[in-house]
Coordinates of C-alpha atoms and ligand atoms in Angstrom, one line a residue:
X99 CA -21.0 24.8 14.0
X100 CA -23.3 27.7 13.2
X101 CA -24.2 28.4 16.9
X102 CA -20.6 28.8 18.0
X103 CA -18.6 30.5 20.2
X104 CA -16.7 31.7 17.4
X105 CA -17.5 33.8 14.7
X106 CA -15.2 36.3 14.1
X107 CA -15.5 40.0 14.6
X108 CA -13.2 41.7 11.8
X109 CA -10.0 40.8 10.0
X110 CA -8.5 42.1 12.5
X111 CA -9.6 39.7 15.0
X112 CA -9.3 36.8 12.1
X113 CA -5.5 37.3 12.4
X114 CA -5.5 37.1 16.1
X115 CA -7.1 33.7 16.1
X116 CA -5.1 32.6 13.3
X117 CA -1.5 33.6 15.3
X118 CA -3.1 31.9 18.4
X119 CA -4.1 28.8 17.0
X120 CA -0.6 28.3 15.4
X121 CA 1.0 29.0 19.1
X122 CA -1.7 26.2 20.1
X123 CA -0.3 23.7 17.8
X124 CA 3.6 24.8 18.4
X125 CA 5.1 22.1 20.3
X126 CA 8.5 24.6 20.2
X127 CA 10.6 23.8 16.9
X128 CA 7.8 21.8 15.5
X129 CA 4.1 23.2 14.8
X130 CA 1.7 20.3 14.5
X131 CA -0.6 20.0 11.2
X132 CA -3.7 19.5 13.6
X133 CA -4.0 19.7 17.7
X134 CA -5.8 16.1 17.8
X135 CA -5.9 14.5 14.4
X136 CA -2.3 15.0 13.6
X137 CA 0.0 15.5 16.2
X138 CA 3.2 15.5 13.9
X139 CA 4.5 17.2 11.5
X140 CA 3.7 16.6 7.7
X141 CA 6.4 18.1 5.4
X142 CA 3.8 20.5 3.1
X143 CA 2.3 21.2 6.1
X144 CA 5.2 22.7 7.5
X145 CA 6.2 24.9 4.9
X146 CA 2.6 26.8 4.6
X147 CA 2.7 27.0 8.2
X148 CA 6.4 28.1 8.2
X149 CA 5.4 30.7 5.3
X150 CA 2.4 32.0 7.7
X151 CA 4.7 32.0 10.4
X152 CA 7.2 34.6 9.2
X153 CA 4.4 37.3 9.1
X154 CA 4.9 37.1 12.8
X155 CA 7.9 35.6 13.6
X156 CA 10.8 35.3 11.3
X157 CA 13.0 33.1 13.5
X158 CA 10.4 31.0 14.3
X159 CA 9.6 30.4 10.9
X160 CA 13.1 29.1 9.9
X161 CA 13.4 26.7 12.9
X162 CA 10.3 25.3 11.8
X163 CA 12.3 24.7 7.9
X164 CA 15.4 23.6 10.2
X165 CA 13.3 20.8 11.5
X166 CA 11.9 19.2 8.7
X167 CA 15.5 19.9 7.1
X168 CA 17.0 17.7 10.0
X169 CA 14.7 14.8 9.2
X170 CA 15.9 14.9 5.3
X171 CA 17.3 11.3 4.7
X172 CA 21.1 10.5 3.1
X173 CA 19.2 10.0 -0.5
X174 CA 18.0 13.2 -0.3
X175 CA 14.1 12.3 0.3
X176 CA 12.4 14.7 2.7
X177 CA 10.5 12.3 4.2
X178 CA 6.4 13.2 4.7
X179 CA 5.6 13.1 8.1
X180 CA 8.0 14.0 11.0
X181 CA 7.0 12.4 13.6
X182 CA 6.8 13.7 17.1
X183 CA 6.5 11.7 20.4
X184 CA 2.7 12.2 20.6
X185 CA 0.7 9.3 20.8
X186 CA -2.3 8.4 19.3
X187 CA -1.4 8.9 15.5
X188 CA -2.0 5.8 12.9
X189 CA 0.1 4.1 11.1
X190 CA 2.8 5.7 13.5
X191 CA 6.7 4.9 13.1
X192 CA 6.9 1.3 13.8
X193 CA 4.0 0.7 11.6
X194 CA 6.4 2.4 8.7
X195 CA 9.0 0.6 9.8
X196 CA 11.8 3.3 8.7
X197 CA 14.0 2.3 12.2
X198 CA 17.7 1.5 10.2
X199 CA 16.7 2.9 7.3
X200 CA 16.0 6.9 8.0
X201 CA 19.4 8.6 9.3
X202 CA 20.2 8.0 12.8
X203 CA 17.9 9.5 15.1
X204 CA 14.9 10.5 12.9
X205 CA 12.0 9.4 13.2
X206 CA 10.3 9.5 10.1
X207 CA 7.5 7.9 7.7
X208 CA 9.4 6.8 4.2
X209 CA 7.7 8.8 1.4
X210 CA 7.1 12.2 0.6
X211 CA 4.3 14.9 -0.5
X212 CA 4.3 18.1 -3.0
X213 CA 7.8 20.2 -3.2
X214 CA 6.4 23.5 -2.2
X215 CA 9.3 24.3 0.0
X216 CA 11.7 26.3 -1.8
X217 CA 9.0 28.4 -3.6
X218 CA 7.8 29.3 0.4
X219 CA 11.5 29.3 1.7
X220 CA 12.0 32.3 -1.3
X221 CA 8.9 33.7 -0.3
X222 CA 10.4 33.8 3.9
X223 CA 13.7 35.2 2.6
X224 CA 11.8 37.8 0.6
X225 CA 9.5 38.9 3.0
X226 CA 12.3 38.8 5.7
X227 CA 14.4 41.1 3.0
X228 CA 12.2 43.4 3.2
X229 CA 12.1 43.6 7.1
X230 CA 15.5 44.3 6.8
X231 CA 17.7 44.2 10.4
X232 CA 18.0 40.8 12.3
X233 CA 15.4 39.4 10.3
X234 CA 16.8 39.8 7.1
X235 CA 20.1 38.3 8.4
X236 CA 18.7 35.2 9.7
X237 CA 17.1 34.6 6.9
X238 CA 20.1 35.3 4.4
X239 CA 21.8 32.6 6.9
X240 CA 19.3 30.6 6.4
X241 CA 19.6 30.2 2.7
X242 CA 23.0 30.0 2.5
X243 CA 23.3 27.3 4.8
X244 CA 20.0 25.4 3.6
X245 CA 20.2 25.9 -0.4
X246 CA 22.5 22.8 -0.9
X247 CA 19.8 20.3 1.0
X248 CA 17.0 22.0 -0.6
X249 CA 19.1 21.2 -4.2
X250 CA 19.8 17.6 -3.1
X251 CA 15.8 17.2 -2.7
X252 CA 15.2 18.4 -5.8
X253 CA 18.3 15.9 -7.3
X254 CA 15.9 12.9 -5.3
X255 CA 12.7 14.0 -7.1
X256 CA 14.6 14.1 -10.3
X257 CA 16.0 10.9 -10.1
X258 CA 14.3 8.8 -8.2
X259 CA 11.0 9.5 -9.6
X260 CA 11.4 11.2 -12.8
X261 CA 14.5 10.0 -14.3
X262 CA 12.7 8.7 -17.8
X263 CA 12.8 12.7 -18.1
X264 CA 9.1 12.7 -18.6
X265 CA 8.9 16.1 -16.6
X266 CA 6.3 14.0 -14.4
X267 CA 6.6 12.6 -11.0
X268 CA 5.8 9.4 -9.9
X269 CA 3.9 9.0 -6.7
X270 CA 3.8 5.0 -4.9
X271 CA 1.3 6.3 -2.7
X272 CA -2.0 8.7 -2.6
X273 CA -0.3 10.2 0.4
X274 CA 2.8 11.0 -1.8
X275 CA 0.2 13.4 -3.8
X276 CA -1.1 15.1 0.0
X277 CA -4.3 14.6 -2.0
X278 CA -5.0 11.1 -0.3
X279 CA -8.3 9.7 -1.9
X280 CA -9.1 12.6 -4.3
X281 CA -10.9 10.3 -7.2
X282 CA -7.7 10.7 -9.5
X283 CA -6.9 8.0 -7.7
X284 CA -9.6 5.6 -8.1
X285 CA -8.6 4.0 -10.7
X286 CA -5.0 3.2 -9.8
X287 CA -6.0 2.1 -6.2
X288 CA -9.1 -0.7 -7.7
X289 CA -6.4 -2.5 -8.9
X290 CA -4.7 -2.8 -5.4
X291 CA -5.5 -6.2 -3.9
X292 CA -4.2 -6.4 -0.1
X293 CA -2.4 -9.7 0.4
X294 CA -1.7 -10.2 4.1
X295 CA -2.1 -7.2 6.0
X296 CA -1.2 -6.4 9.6
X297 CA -4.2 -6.1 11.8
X298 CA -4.7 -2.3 13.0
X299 CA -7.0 0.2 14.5
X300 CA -7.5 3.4 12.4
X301 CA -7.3 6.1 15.3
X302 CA -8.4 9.0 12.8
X303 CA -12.4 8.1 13.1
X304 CA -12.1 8.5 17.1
X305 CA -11.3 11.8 16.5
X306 CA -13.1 13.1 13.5
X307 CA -16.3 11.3 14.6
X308 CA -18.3 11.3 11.4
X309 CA -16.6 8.5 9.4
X310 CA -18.0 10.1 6.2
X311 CA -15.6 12.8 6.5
X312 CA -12.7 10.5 6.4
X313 CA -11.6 7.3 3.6
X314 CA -13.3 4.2 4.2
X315 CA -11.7 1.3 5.7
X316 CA -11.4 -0.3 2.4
X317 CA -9.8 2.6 1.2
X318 CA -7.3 2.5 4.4
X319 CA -6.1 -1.2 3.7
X320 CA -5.2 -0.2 0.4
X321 CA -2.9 2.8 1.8
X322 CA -1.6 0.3 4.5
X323 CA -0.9 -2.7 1.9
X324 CA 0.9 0.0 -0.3
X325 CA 3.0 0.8 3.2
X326 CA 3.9 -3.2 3.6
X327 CA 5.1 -3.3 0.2
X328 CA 7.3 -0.3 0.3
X329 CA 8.6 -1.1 3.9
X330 CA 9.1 -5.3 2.6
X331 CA 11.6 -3.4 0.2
X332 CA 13.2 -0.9 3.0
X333 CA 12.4 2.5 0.8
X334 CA 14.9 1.2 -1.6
X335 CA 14.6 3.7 -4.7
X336 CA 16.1 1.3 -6.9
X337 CA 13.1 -1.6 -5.7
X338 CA 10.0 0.3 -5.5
X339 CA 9.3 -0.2 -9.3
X340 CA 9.1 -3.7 -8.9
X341 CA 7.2 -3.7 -5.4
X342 CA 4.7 -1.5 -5.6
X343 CA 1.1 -2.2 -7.1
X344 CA 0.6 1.9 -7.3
X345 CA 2.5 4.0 -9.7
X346 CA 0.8 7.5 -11.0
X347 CA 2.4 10.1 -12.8
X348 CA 1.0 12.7 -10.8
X349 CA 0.6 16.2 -13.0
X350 CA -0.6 18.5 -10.0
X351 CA 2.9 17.4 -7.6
X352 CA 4.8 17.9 -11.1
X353 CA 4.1 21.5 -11.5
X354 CA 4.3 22.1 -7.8
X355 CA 8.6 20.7 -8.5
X356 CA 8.2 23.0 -11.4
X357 CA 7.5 26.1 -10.2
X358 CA 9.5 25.3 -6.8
X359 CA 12.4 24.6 -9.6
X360 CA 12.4 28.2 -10.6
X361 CA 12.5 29.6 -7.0
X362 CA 15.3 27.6 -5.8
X363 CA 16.9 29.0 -9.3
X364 CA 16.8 32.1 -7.4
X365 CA 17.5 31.4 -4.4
X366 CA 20.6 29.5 -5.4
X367 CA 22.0 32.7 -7.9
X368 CA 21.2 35.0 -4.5
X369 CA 22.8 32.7 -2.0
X370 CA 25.8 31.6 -2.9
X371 CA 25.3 28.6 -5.1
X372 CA 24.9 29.9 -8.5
X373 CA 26.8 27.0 -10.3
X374 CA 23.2 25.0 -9.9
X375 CA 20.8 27.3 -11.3
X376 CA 21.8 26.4 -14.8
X377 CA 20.2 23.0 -13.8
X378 CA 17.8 24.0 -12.0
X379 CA 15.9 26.3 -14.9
X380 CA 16.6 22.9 -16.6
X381 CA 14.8 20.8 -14.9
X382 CA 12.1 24.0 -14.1
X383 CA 11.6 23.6 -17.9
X384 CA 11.4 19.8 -18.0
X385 CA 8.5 19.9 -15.3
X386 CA 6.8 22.7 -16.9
X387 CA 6.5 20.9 -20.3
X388 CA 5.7 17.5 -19.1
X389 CA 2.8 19.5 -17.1
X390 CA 2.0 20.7 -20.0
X391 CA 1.7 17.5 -22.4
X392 CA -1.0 16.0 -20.3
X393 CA -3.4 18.7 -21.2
X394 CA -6.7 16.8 -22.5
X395 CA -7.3 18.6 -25.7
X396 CA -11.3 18.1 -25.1
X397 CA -11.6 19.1 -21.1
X398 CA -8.8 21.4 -20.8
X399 CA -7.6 19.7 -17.7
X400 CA -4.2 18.4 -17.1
X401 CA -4.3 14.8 -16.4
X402 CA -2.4 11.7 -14.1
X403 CA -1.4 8.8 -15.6
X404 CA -1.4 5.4 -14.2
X405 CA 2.1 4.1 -15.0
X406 CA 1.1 0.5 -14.4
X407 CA -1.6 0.3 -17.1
X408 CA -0.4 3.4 -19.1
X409 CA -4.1 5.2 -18.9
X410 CA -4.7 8.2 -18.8
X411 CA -6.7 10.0 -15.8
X412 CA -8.4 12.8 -16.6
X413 CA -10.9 13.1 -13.8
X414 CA -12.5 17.1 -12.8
X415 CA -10.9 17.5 -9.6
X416 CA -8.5 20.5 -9.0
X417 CA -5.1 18.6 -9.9
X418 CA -6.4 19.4 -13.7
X419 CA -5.3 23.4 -12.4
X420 CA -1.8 22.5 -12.4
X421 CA -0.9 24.4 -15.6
X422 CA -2.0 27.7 -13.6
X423 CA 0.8 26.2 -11.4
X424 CA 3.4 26.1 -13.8
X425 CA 2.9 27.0 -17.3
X426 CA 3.9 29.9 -19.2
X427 CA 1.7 29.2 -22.5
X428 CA -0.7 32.1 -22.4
X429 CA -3.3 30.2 -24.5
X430 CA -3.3 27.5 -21.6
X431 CA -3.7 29.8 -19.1
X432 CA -6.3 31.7 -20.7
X433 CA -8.4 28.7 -21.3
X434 CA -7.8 27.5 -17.9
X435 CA -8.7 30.6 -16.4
X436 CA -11.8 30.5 -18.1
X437 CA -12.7 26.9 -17.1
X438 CA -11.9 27.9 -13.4
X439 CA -14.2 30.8 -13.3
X440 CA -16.8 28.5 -15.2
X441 CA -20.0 26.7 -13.8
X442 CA -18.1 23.6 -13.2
X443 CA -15.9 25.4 -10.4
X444 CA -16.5 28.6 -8.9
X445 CA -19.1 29.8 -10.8
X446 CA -21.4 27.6 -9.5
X447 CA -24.0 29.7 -8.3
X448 CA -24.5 26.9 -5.3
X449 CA -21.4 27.6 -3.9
X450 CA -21.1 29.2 -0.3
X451 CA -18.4 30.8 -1.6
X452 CA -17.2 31.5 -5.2
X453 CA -13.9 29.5 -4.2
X454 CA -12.4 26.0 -6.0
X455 CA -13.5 22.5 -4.6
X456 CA -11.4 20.0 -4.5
X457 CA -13.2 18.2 -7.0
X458 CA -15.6 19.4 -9.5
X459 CA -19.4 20.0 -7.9
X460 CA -20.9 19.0 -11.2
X461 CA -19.2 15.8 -10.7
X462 CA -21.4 13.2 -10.3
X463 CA -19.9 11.3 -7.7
X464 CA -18.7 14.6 -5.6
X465 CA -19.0 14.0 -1.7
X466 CA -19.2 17.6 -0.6
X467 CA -18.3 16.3 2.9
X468 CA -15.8 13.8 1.8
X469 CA -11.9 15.1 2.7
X470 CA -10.5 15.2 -0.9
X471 CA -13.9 13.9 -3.1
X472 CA -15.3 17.5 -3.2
X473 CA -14.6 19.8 -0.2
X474 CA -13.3 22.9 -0.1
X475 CA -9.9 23.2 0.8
X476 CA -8.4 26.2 2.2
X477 CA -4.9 25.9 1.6
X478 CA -4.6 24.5 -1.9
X479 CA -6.8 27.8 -2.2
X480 CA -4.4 29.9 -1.2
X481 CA -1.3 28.1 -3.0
X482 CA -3.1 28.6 -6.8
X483 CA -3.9 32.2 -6.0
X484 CA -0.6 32.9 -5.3
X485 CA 0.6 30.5 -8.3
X486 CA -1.7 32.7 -10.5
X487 CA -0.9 36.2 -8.9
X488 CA 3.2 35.2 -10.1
X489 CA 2.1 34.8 -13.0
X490 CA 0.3 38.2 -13.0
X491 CA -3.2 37.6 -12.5
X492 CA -3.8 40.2 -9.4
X493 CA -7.6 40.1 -10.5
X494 CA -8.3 36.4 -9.8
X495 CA -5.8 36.8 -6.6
X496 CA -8.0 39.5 -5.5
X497 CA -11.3 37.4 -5.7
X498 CA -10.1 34.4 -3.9
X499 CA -8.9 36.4 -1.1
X500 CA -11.9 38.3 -0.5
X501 CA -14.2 34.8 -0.8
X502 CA -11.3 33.0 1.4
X503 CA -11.8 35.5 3.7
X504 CA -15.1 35.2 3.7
X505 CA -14.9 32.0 4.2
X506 CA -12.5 31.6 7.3
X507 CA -14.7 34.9 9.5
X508 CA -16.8 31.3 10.7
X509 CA -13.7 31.1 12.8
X510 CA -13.0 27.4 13.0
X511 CA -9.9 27.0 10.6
X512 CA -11.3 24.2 9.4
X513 CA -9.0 21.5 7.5
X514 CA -12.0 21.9 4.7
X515 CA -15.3 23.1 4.0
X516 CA -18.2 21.6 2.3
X517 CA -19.0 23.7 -0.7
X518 CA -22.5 24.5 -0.8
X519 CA -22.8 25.4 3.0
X520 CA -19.8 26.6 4.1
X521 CA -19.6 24.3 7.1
X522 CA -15.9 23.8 8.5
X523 CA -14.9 20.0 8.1
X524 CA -12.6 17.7 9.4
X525 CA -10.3 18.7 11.8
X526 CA -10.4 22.2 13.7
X527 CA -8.1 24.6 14.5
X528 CA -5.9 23.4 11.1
X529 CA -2.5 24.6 11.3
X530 CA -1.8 25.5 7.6
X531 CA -5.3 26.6 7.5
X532 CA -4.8 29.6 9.9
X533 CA -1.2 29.9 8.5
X534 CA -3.1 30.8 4.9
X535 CA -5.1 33.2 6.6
X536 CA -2.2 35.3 7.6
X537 CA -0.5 35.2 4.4
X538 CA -4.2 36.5 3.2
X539 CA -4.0 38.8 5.4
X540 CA -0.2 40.2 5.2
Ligands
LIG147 C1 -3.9 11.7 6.9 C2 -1.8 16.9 7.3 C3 -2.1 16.0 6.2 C4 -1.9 16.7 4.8 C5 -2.5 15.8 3.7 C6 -3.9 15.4 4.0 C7 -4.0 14.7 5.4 C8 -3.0 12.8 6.5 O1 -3.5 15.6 6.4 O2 -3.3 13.5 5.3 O3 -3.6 11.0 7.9 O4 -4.9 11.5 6.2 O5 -4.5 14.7 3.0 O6 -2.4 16.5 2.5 O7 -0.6 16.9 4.6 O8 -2.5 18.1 7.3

């Protein structure tokens, strides 16, 4: 990777490639997360990549919301991948077996990842705002017409995983958290035994060749056992507590609904729909406080919880940043913000790049190359910085952009980057990776 074709001239030229490898993935109302690896489209995904798409193109931007909008199902869920009619993707629909059970016509898997939508959709409308002209009106549209589904997937969130009004989210699946095999989940998924499992054939290791990049095959059966038990059940809501051998309280996806509460707040008072924002702040609140109450007094990191056993997780991986998310407890943030710039994370003075990893590098089991057990990861970059520059920290913003920068002028967009060395991982040409690098760059 260091003797490429690629690296990149100037910023100017950054932006270029990232524009072009987003037209690369655009399959024309859907932009895929990856060209090879991932030939659908994942529902966090989409919004970063919709977010990183309105620098350019407005319109383009909200068709991309419109689609993942179209595959939201009667409960409410927005299901977390979308699939298209590309081939070579597994576990692919029938595998999920959501046929009869996702609205007519979708084609869908049957759980979902991190809210960040309406905290990008108010960032599209706001940027579009300021465009003023057609832009601005589309986007107005937009929201007026979208803010009710938006609502009614923050009403599923609520009540079908957080209805103990805990302020926490529970997740059935590591996919649920987008952080797949980060090792906050360790613990929850040893105590997953697959029963009878389906035979398959993982297709991601064709494509992302080194295997040590990807989860084991041990690690697969789990997710796919986990997929059995919730498809045995048909997604029903109202089942899945008595189905499912994973449960986690997952802190990091609670303050991502937490801070997503507030903006759709907003964007509901803006757009027509006032009479919800009441609730919304409500529930905002309720996030924000259950965030906070997992704080380990002696790490300073927010913490999971395994639901099934009642533990506590309180592993060093980047979920324990979810305060800087949500919170508004200066204290908190202070101390996190101190722990972040610290030797454990970016002040490790063997870092590439003074940027997060996904797991702690003093952690003594990190795998610097392994997807979410200690590689860099450019978008969750970009989503704290902007998490901490809300909540006024322009200094800290400033840093990470300069080092993200850095970072991406290797010009591969990788999915993520091994710490010490800088070298792009996984999958190339990352959608929501070159969508972050235009909202850097805007
Ligand atoms: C998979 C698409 C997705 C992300 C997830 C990430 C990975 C899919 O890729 O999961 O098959 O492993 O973990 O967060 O949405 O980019």
């Amino acid at each position: 990777w260091q003797n490429p074709d690629r690296p990149v001239a100037d910023l100017g030229e950054l932006g270029d490639r990232a524009r072009a490898v987003l037209a690369g993935n655009d399959l024309g109302t859907m932009v895929t997360a990856a060209p090879d690896l991932y030939p659908h489209m994942w529902s966090w995904d989409a919004a970063f990549v919709a977010s990183g798409l309105s620098t350019v193109d407005v319109p383009r931007a909200l068709a991309e919301m419109s689609s993942l909008l179209a595959a939201q199902w009667h409960s409410g869920m927005i299901p977390h991948i979308v699939f298209s009619d590309a081939p070579g993707y597994f576990p692919g629909v029938d595998r999920w077996r959501t046929a009869g059970v996702s609205p007519e016509g979708v084609s869908s898997s049957g759980i979902c990842q991190p809210p960040v939508h309406a905290t990008l959709v108010r960032r599209i409308v706001e940027r579009a705002a300021a465009r003023g002209g057609q832009d601005a009106q589309a986007a107005e549209d937009f929201a007026r017409s979208t803010v009710p589904q938006w609502i009614r997937w923050h009403e599923w969130l609520r009540s079908a995983r957080a209805a103990d009004g805990s302020g926490l989210v529970t997740v059935y699946h590591g996919w649920e958290s987008g952080m797949d095999n980060s090792p906050r989940f360790d613990g929850p998924y040893s105590r997953v035994h697959p029963g009878e499992l389906e035979p398959f054939q993982r297709t991601d290791t064709r494509i992302v060749e080194d295997a040590s990049q990807r989860p084991s095959d041990e690690e697969y059966a789990r997710y796919l056992w986990l997929v059995q038990q919730m498809a045995d059940v048909r997604f029903d809501d109202a089942r899945l507590p008595g189905a499912v051998d994973f449960q986690v309280k997952d802190v990091f996806m609670s303050a991502v609904l937490a801070a997503a509460n507030e903006d759709l707040a907003v964007l509901a008072e803006d757009y027509g729909h006032g009479g919800e924002a009441a609730q919304l702040r409500e529930w905002a609140a309720e996030f924000r406080e259950g965030v906070d109450s997992t704080v380990d007094p002696e790490t300073g990191l927010a913490r999971d919880r395994d639901v099934l056993t009642g533990e506590w997780i309180g592993l060093p991986t980047i979920a324990g940043f979810a305060p800087l998310v949500s919170s508004t407890d200066p204290l908190l943030r202070a101390r996190q913000s101190e722990l972040i710039d610290g030797p454990d994370w970016t002040g490790d003075p063997r870092l590439a790049f003074p940027l997060p990893a996904s797991t702690s590098t003093r952690y003594p089991e990190l795998r610097p190359r392994q997807y979410w057990r200690g590689p860099v990861w450019p978008v969750m970059n970009w989503y704290l910085a902007s998490a901490l520059r809300r909540h006024g920290d322009e200094e800290r913003y400033g840093r990470w952009r300069e080092a993200s920068l850095d970072q991406l002028m290797e010009g591969h967009f990788g999915e993520y980057y091994e710490p010490f060395t800088g070298e792009p991982l996984g999958s190339w040409d990352q959608s929501w990776t070159a969508a972050v690098a235009l909202e850097w760059l805007d």
